[in-house]
C-alpha positions as a Python dict, from the first residue, in 0.01 Angstrom:
ca = {
    (1, 'M'): (0, 0, 0),
    (2, 'N'): (109, 348, -79),
    (3, 'V'): (295, 509, 210),
    (4, 'F'): (238, 859, 74),
    (5, 'G'): (-133, 816, 8),
    (6, 'P'): (-418, 921, 236),
    (7, 'T'): (-435, 771, 585),
    (8, 'F'): (-804, 692, 547),
    (9, 'V'): (-1079, 696, 288),
    (10, 'T'): (-1442, 792, 338),
    (11, 'I'): (-1701, 568, 174),
    (12, 'H'): (-2048, 720, 152),
    (13, 'V'): (-2310, 451, 207),
    (14, 'R'): (-2629, 483, 3),
    (15, 'K'): (-2956, 301, 27),
    (16, 'K'): (-2978, 13, -218),
    (17, 'A'): (-3245, 14, -486),
    (18, 'G'): (-3560, -156, -360),
    (19, 'D'): (-3445, -131, 2),
    (20, 'S'): (-3686, 52, 231),
    (21, 'A'): (-3451, 54, 532),
    (22, 'K'): (-3190, 325, 569),
    (23, 'P'): (-2828, 211, 604),
    (24, 'Q'): (-2695, 200, 961),
    (25, 'A'): (-2416, 446, 882),
    (26, 'S'): (-2400, 717, 619),
    (27, 'K'): (-2019, 717, 608),
    (28, 'I'): (-1755, 452, 664),
    (29, 'F'): (-1396, 551, 730),
    (30, 'L'): (-1157, 286, 600),
    (31, 'T'): (-789, 294, 696),
    (32, 'A'): (-502, 98, 543),
    (33, 'S'): (-483, -124, 854),
    (34, 'D'): (-858, -196, 829),
    (35, 'L'): (-805, -288, 467),
    (36, 'Q'): (-518, -523, 554),
    (37, 'R'): (-743, -710, 798),
    (38, 'L'): (-997, -761, 521),
    (39, 'L'): (-747, -912, 275),
    (40, 'V'): (-809, -1262, 410),
    (41, 'Y'): (-1160, -1249, 263),
    (42, 'K'): (-1273, -1251, -97),
    (43, 'Q'): (-1330, -897, -217),
    (44, 'V'): (-1705, -954, -252),
    (45, 'D'): (-1725, -1085, 105),
    (46, 'A'): (-1519, -792, 237),
    (47, 'A'): (-1761, -548, 71),
    (48, 'K'): (-2056, -730, 231),
    (49, 'L'): (-1889, -716, 572),
    (50, 'L'): (-1846, -342, 536),
    (51, 'G'): (-2199, -299, 400),
    (52, 'V'): (-2083, -124, 81),
    (53, 'S'): (-2090, -209, -286),
    (54, 'L'): (-1801, -388, -452),
    (55, 'T'): (-1736, -82, -670),
    (56, 'A'): (-1713, 145, -362),
    (57, 'L'): (-1466, -94, -200),
    (58, 'K'): (-1255, -111, -518),
    (59, 'N'): (-1243, 269, -539),
    (60, 'A'): (-1144, 296, -173),
    (61, 'C'): (-870, 37, -226),
    (62, 'R'): (-727, 232, -517),
    (63, 'Q'): (-730, 553, -313),
    (64, 'L'): (-540, 376, -33),
    (65, 'G'): (-281, 252, -282),
    (66, 'L'): (-397, -108, -334),
    (67, 'E'): (-422, -153, -710),
    (68, 'S'): (-577, -500, -706),
    (69, 'W'): (-711, -744, -450),
    (70, 'P'): (-468, -1033, -387),
    (71, 'K'): (-565, -1348, -571),
    (72, 'E'): (-377, -1579, -334),
    (73, 'R'): (-512, -1565, 19),
    (74, 'S'): (-373, -1902, 126),
    (75, 'Q'): (-56, -1751, 275),
    (76, 'L'): (-255, -1496, 476),
    (77, 'L'): (-498, -1764, 591),
    (78, 'A'): (-216, -2001, 683),
    (79, 'A'): (-53, -1731, 896),
    (80, 'R'): (-382, -1661, 1073),
    (81, 'R'): (-436, -2034, 1133),
    (82, 'R'): (-86, -2067, 1278),
    (83, 'E'): (-150, -1777, 1513),
    (84, 'A'): (-482, -1929, 1621),
    (85, 'W'): (-320, -2271, 1666),
    (86, 'D'): (-45, -2120, 1882),
    (87, 'V'): (-306, -1957, 2106),
    (88, 'R'): (-511, -2277, 2130),
    (89, 'E'): (-199, -2480, 2208),
    (90, 'W'): (-94, -2233, 2478),
    (91, 'L'): (-443, -2247, 2633),
    (92, 'R'): (-441, -2627, 2624),
    (93, 'R'): (-105, -2635, 2805),
    (94, 'M'): (-225, -2387, 3067),
    (95, 'V'): (-542, -2590, 3132),
    (96, 'E'): (-331, -2905, 3164),
    (97, 'R'): (-100, -2732, 3413),
    (98, 'I'): (-396, -2611, 3615),
    (99, 'R'): (-547, -2960, 3618),
    (100, 'T'): (-215, -3107, 3726),
    (101, 'M'): (-180, -2851, 4006),
    (102, 'K'): (-540, -2910, 4112),
    (103, 'G'): (-476, -3284, 4116),
    (104, 'L'): (-165, -3234, 4328),
    (105, 'Q'): (-361, -3016, 4570),
    (106, 'E'): (-635, -3279, 4596),
    (107, 'D'): (-375, -3553, 4652),
    (108, 'A'): (-211, -3345, 4926),
    (109, 'A'): (-548, -3282, 5091),
    (110, 'V'): (-624, -3655, 5089),
    (111, 'M'): (-284, -3735, 5238),
    (112, 'I'): (-330, -3474, 5511),
    (113, 'S'): (-674, -3605, 5601),
    (114, 'R'): (-541, -3964, 5616),
    (115, 'K'): (-261, -3855, 5850),
    (116, 'R'): (-511, -3678, 6073),
    (117, 'M'): (-730, -3988, 6081),
    (118, 'M'): (-428, -4205, 6175),
    (119, 'R'): (-337, -3971, 6461),
    (120, 'Q'): (-679, -4008, 6616),
}
């Protein structure tokens, strides 16, 4: 994306033909970082997520310095999956540690109660 381009683009949302409901927002401000987060989706799906037309999204992309939507999203998706897997793996390890510690605490409590019973 163009470093010297605008920092954000304003997309004016209009009511679609045949739609009686007004759009939720009249303007959407799209930054380059917002656009980067959307690159994992197909361009049509990204436009739907934003609630704008495909043409409006394409024009906003050009203004932000993105000439064309990337055809290959597999690398972006793979990176996101790796990040998600790392978080899930970390959580699994933490839960296992907590279970182990809880088990040790329960074992210690049982041992203490047995010793108390033996003393009596």
